[in-house]
GROMACS .gro file of C-alpha atoms in nm:
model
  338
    1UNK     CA    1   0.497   2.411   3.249
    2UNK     CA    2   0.145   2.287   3.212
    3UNK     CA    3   0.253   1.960   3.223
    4UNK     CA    4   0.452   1.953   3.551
    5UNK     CA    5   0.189   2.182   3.723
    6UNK     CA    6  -0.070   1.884   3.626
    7UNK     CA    7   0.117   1.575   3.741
    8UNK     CA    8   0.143   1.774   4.093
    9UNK     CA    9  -0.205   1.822   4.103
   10UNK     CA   10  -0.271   1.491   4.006
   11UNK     CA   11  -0.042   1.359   4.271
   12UNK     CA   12  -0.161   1.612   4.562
   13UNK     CA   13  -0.440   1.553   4.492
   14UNK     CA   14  -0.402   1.170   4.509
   15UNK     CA   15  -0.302   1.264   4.846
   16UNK     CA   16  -0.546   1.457   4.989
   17UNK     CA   17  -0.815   1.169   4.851
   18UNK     CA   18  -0.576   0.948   5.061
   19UNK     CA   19  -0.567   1.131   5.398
   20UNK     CA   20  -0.185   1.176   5.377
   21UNK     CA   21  -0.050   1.532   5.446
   22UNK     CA   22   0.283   1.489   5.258
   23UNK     CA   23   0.443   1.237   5.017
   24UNK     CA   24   0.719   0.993   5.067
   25UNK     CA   25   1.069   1.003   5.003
   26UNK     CA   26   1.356   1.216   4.889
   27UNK     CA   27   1.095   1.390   4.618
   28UNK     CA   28   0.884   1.506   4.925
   29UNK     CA   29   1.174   1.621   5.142
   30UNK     CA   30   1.321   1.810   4.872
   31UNK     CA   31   0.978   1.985   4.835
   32UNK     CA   32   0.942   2.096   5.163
   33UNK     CA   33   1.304   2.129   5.201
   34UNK     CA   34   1.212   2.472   4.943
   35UNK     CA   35   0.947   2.578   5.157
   36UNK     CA   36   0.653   2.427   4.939
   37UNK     CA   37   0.372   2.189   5.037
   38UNK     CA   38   0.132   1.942   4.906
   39UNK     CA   39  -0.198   2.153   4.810
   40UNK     CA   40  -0.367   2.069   4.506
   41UNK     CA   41  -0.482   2.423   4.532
   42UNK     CA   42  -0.153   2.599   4.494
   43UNK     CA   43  -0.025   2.606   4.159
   44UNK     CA   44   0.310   2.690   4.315
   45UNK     CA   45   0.294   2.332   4.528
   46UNK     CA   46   0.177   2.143   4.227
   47UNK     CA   47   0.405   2.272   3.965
   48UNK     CA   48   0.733   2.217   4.204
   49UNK     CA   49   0.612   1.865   4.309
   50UNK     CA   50   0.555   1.827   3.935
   51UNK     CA   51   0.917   1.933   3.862
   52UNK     CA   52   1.102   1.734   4.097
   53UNK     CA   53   0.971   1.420   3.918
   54UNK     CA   54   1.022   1.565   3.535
   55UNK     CA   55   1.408   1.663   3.611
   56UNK     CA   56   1.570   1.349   3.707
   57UNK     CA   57   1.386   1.187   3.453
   58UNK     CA   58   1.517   1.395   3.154
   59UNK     CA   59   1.840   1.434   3.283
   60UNK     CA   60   1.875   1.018   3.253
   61UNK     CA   61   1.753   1.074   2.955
   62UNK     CA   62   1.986   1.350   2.846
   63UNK     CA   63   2.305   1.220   3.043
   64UNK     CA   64   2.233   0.843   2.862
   65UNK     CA   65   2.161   1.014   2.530
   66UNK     CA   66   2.487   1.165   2.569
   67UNK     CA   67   2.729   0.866   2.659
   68UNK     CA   68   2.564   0.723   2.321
   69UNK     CA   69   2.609   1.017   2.125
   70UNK     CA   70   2.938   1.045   2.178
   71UNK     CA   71   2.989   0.677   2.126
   72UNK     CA   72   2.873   0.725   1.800
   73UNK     CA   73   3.074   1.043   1.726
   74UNK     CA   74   3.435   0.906   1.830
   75UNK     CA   75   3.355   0.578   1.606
   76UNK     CA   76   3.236   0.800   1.302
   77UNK     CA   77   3.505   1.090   1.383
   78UNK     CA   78   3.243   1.369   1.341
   79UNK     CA   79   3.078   1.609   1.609
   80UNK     CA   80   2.866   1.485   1.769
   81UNK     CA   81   2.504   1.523   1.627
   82UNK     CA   82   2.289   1.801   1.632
   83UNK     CA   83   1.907   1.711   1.805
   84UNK     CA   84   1.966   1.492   2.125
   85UNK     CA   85   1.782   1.766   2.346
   86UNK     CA   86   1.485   1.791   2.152
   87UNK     CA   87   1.494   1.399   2.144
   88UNK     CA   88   1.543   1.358   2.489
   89UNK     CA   89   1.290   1.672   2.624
   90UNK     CA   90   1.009   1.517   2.385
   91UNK     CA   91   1.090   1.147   2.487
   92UNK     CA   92   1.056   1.256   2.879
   93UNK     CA   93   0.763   1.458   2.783
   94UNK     CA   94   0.541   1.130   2.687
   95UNK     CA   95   0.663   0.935   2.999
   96UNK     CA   96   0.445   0.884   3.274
   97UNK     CA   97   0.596   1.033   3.618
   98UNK     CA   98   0.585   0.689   3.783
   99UNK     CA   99   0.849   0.573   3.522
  100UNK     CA  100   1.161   0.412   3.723
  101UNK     CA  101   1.499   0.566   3.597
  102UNK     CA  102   1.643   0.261   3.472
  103UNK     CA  103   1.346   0.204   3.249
  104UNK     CA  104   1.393   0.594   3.121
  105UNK     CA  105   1.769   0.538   3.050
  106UNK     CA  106   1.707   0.163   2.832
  107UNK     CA  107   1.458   0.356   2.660
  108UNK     CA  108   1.653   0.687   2.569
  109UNK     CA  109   1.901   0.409   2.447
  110UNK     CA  110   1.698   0.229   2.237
  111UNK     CA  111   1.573   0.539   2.083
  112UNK     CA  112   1.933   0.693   2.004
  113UNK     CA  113   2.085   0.379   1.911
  114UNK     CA  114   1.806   0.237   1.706
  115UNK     CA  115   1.637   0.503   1.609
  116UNK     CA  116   1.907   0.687   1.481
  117UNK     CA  117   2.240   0.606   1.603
  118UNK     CA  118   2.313   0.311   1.330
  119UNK     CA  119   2.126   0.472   1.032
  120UNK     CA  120   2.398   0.787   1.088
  121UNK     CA  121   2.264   1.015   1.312
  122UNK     CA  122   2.016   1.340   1.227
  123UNK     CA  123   1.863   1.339   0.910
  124UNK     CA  124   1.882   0.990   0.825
  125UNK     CA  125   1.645   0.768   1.053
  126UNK     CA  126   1.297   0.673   0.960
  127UNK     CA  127   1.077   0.706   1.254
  128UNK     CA  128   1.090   0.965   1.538
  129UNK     CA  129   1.345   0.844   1.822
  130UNK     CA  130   1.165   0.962   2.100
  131UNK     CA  131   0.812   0.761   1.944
  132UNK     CA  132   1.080   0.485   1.927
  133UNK     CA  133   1.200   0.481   2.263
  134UNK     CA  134   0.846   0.510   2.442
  135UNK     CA  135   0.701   0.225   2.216
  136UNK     CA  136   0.972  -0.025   2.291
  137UNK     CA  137   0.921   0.050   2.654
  138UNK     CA  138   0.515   0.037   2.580
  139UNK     CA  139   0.569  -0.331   2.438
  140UNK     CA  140   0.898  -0.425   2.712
  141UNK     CA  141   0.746  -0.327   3.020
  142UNK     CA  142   0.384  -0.301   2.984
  143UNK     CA  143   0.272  -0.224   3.364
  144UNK     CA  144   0.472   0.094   3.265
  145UNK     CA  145   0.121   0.230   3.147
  146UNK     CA  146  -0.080  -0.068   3.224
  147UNK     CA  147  -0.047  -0.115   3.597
  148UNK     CA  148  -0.206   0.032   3.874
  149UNK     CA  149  -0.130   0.353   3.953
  150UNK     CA  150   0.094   0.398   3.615
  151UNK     CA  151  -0.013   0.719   3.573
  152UNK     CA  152  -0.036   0.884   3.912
  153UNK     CA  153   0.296   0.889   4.121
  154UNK     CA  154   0.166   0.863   4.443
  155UNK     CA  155   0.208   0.477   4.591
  156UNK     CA  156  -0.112   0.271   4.713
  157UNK     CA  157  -0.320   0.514   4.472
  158UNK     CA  158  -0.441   0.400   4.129
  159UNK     CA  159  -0.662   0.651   3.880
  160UNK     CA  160  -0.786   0.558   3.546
  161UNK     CA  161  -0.702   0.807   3.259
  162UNK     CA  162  -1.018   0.979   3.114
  163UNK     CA  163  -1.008   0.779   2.815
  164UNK     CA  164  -1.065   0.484   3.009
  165UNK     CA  165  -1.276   0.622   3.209
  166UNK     CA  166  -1.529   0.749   2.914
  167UNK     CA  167  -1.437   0.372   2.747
  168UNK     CA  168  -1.524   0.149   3.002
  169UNK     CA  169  -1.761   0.344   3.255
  170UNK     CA  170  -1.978   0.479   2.998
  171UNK     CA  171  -1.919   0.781   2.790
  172UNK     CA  172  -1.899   1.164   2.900
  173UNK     CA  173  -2.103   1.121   3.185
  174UNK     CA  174  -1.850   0.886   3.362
  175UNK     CA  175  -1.596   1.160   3.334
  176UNK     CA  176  -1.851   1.463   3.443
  177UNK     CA  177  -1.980   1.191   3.722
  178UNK     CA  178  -1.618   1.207   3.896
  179UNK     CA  179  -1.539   1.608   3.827
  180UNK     CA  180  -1.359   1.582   3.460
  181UNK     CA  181  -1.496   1.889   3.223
  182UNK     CA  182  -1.393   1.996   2.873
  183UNK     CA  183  -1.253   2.323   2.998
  184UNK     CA  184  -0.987   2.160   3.257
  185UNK     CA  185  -0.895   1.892   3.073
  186UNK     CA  186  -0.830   2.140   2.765
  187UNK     CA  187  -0.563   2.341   3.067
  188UNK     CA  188  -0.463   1.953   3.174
  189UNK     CA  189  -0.651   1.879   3.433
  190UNK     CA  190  -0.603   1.486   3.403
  191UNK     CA  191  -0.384   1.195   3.482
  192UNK     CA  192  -0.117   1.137   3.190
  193UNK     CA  193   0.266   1.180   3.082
  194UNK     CA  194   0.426   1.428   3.219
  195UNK     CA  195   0.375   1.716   2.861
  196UNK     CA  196   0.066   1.607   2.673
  197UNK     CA  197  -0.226   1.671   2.824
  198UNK     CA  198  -0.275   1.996   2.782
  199UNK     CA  199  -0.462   2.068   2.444
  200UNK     CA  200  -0.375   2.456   2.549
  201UNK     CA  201  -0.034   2.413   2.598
  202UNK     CA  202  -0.042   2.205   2.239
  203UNK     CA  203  -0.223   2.495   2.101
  204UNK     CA  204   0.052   2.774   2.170
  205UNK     CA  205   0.325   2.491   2.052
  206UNK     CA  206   0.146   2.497   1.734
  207UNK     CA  207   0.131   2.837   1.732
  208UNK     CA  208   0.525   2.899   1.799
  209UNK     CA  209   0.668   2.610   1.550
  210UNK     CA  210   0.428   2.735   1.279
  211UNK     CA  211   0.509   3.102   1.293
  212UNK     CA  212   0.925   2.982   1.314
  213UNK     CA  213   0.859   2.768   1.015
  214UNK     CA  214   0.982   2.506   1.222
  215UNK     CA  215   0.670   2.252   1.158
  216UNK     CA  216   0.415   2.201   0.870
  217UNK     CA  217   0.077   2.379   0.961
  218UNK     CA  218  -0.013   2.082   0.642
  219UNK     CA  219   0.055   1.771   0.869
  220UNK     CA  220  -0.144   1.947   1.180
  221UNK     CA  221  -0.474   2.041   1.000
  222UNK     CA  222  -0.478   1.731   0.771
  223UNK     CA  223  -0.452   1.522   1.136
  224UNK     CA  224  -0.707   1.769   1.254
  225UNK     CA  225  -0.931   1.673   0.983
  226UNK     CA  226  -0.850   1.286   0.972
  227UNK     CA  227  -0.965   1.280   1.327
  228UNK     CA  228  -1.291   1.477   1.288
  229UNK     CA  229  -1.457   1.285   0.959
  230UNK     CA  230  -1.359   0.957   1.135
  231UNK     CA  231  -1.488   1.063   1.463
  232UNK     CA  232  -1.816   1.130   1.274
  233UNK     CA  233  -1.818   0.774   1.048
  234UNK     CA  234  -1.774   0.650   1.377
  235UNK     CA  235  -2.067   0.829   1.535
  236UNK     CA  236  -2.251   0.790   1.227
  237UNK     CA  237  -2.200   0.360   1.190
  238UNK     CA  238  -2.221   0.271   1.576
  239UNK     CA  239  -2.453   0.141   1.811
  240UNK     CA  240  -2.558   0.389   2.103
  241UNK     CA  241  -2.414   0.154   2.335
  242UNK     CA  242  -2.041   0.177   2.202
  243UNK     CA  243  -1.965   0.441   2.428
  244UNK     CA  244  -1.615   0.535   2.248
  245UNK     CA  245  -1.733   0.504   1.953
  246UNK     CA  246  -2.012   0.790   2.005
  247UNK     CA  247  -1.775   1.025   2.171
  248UNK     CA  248  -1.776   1.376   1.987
  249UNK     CA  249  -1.473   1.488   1.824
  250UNK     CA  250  -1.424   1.755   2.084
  251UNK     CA  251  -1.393   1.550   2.336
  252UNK     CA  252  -1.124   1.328   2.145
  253UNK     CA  253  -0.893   1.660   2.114
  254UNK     CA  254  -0.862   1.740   2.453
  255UNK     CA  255  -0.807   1.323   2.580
  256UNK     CA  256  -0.500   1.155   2.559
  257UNK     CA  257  -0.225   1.273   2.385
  258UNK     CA  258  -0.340   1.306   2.013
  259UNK     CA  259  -0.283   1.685   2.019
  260UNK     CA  260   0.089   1.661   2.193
  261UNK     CA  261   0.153   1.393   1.891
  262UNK     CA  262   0.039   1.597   1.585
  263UNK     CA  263   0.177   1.882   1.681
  264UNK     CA  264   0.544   1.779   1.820
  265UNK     CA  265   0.569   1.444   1.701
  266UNK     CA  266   0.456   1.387   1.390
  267UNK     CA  267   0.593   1.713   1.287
  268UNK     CA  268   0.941   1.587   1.285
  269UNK     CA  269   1.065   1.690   0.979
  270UNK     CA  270   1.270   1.393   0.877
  271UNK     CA  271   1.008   1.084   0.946
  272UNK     CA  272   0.720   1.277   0.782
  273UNK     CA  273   0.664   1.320   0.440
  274UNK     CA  274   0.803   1.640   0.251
  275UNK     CA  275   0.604   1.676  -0.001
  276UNK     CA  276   0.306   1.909   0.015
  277UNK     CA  277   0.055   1.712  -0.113
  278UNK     CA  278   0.221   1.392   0.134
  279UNK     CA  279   0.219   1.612   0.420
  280UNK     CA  280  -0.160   1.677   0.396
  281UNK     CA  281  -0.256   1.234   0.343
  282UNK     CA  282   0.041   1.205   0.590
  283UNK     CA  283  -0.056   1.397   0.845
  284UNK     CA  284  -0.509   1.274   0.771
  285UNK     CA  285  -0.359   0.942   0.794
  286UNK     CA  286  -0.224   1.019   1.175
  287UNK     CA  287  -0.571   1.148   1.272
  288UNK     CA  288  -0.760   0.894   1.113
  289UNK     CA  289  -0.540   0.625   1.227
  290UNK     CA  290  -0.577   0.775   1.598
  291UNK     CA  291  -0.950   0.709   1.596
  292UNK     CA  292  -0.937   0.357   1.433
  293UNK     CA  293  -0.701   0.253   1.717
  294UNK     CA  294  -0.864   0.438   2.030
  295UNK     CA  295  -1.240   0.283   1.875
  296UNK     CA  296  -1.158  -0.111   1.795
  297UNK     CA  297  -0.806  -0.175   2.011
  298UNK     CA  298  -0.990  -0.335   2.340
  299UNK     CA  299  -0.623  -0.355   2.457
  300UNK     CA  300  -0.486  -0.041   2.419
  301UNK     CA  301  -0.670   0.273   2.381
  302UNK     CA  302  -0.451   0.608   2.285
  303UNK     CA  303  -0.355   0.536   1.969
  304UNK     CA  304  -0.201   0.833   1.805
  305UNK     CA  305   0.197   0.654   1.900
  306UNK     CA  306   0.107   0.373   1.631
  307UNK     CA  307  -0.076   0.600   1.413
  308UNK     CA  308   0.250   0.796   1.375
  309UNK     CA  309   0.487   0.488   1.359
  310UNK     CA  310   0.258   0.352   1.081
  311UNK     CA  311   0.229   0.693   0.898
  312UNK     CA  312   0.567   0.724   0.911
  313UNK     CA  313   0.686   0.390   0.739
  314UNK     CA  314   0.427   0.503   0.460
  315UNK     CA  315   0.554   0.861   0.449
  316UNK     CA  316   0.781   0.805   0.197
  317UNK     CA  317   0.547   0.613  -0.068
  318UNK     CA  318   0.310   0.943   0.000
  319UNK     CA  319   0.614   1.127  -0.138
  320UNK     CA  320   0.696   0.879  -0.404
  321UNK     CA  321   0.337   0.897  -0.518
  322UNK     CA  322   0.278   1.283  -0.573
  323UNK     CA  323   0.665   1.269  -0.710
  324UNK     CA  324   0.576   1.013  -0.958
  325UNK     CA  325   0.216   1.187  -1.079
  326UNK     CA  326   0.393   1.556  -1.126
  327UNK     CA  327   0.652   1.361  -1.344
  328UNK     CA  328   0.364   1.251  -1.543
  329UNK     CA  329   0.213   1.567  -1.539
  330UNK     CA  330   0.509   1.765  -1.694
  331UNK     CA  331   0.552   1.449  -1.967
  332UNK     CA  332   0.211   1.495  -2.052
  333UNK     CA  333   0.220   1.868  -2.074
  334UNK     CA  334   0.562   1.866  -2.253
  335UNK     CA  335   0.418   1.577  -2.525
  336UNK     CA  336   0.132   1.778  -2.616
  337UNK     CA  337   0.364   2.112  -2.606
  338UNK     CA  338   0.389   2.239  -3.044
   0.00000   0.00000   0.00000
């Protein structure tokens, strides 16, 4: 909900800084067609124009997810697999709304497919689908969040996300300068895919799948912490003119989509480690990781996708290892045992 009502403002408000009273196309006529308008103050107009963008996207998504699915199924001769729409709502949720349908449905198939498809479904693949999906279309089509106006689906308008912004125009007072603060970009008051940047909403997520048991409070706080002593080497090691590399660790939190990732993404409880011990240098490794890239990658700032591909290749030799030392342990113990 956060989401959607933040790529409507974004986009009506793209409009208003454009002198245009309404959008184009069938989006637009089908907003108006409900009553609803094109004010970036209504949260009403902005969550509706954010919706009508969201739903055709996951239903590609879902609808492709599904033809695959079933593929699998009759071949196999088993039901069809438990997951696709949790694969398919998280994989929409870290598109950006300008993302054509054709490019949604090749990547919702490379993510079932690949990422889970031919290793036999749920349970058995080794990175998250939907991190799957959006990183082959990252590296396939890169003016999917590289060109102008990637981010903001409004046409002949172009905004820079805030972590650009802060990179390249110099720090926290190139966001202030153009009307970004902490507090509305921790609601989701900036230009991004279509459920991540709202630290808030990430916040009561966290809340929900901890209280259900359904995700390790262990991989969120050890991310939590991997971010915040990096964020501080960083700080600590830098020159004052590396402006990302001085930004505080409260700022990091509420850019970009390292909160969406630790909490729904690298939660998944098949690609990350299952250990205790693993879950904790699993998930430090994902916040660490998300500062390393964001600082030194010139190319590509928002990091935490690659942090939790490359945590999640190594989760299982974080599992091997704290297997391997309480095996030792108990030897030990039962050797020196009368």
């Amino acid at each position: 909900v956060l989401g959607l009502w933040s790529v409507g403002l974004q986009a009506n408000r793209a409009l208003l800084m454009l002198g245009r009273e309404r959008a184009e196309g069938w989006r637009a006529g089908l907003v108006e067609a409900l009553g609803f308008g094109f004010d970036p103050t209504s949260i009403a107009d902005c969550f509706l124009h954010g919706l009508v963008f969201f739903l055709p996207v996951f239903l590609t998504a879902l609808l492709v997810g599904a033809f695959w699915e079933i593929l699998f199924a009759r071949y196999r001769r088993r039901r069809i697999d438990d997951g696709l729409l949790s694969v398919a709502w998280l994989y929409t949720l870290i598109l950006p709304a300008s993302v054509p349908l054709w490019w949604a449905a090749v990547g919702m198939s490379v993510a079932i497919i690949l990422g889970k498809g031919i290793f036999g479904g749920t349970g058995r693949y080794l990175v998250s689908p939907a991190i799957l999906g959006m990183t082959f279309l990252t590296f396939s089509y890169p003016d999917l969040l590289f060109g102008a106006g990637a981010w903001v689906p409004v046409a002949g308008f172009s905004d820079p996300t805030t972590i650009e912004l802060y990179t390249e125009e110099g720090g926290i007072p190139a966001l202030l300068s153009v009307g970004y603060s902490w507090t509305g970009m921790f609601f989701g008051d900036q230009p991004g895919p279509f459920g991540v940047v709202s630290l808030f909403g990430c916040l009561l997520g966290a809340a929900y799948l901890i209280l259900t048991g359904s995700a390790s409070w262990r991989i969120m706080l050890g991310s939590v912490l991997g971010l915040v002593i990096t964020t501080y080497l960083f700080n600590w090691v830098s020159s004052a003119d590396n402006f990302i590399a001085q930004i505080p660790w409260h700022w990091h939190v509420v850019t970009g989509g390292w909160a969406f990732g630790t909490v729904f993404l690298a939660t998944d409880p098949i690609a990350a480690s299952y250990t205790n011990p693993g879950r904790w240098i699993y998930g430090f490794v994902v916040g660490c990781l998300t500062i390393v890239i964001r600082v030194t990658n010139p190319a590509y700032y928002e990091g935490v996708i690659f942090a939790i591909l490359l945590a999640s290749v190594f989760a299982p030799v974080f599992d091997y290892v704290v297997v391997q030392r309480n095996i030792r342990r108990r030897q030990r113990r039962l050797a020196e045992a009368p």
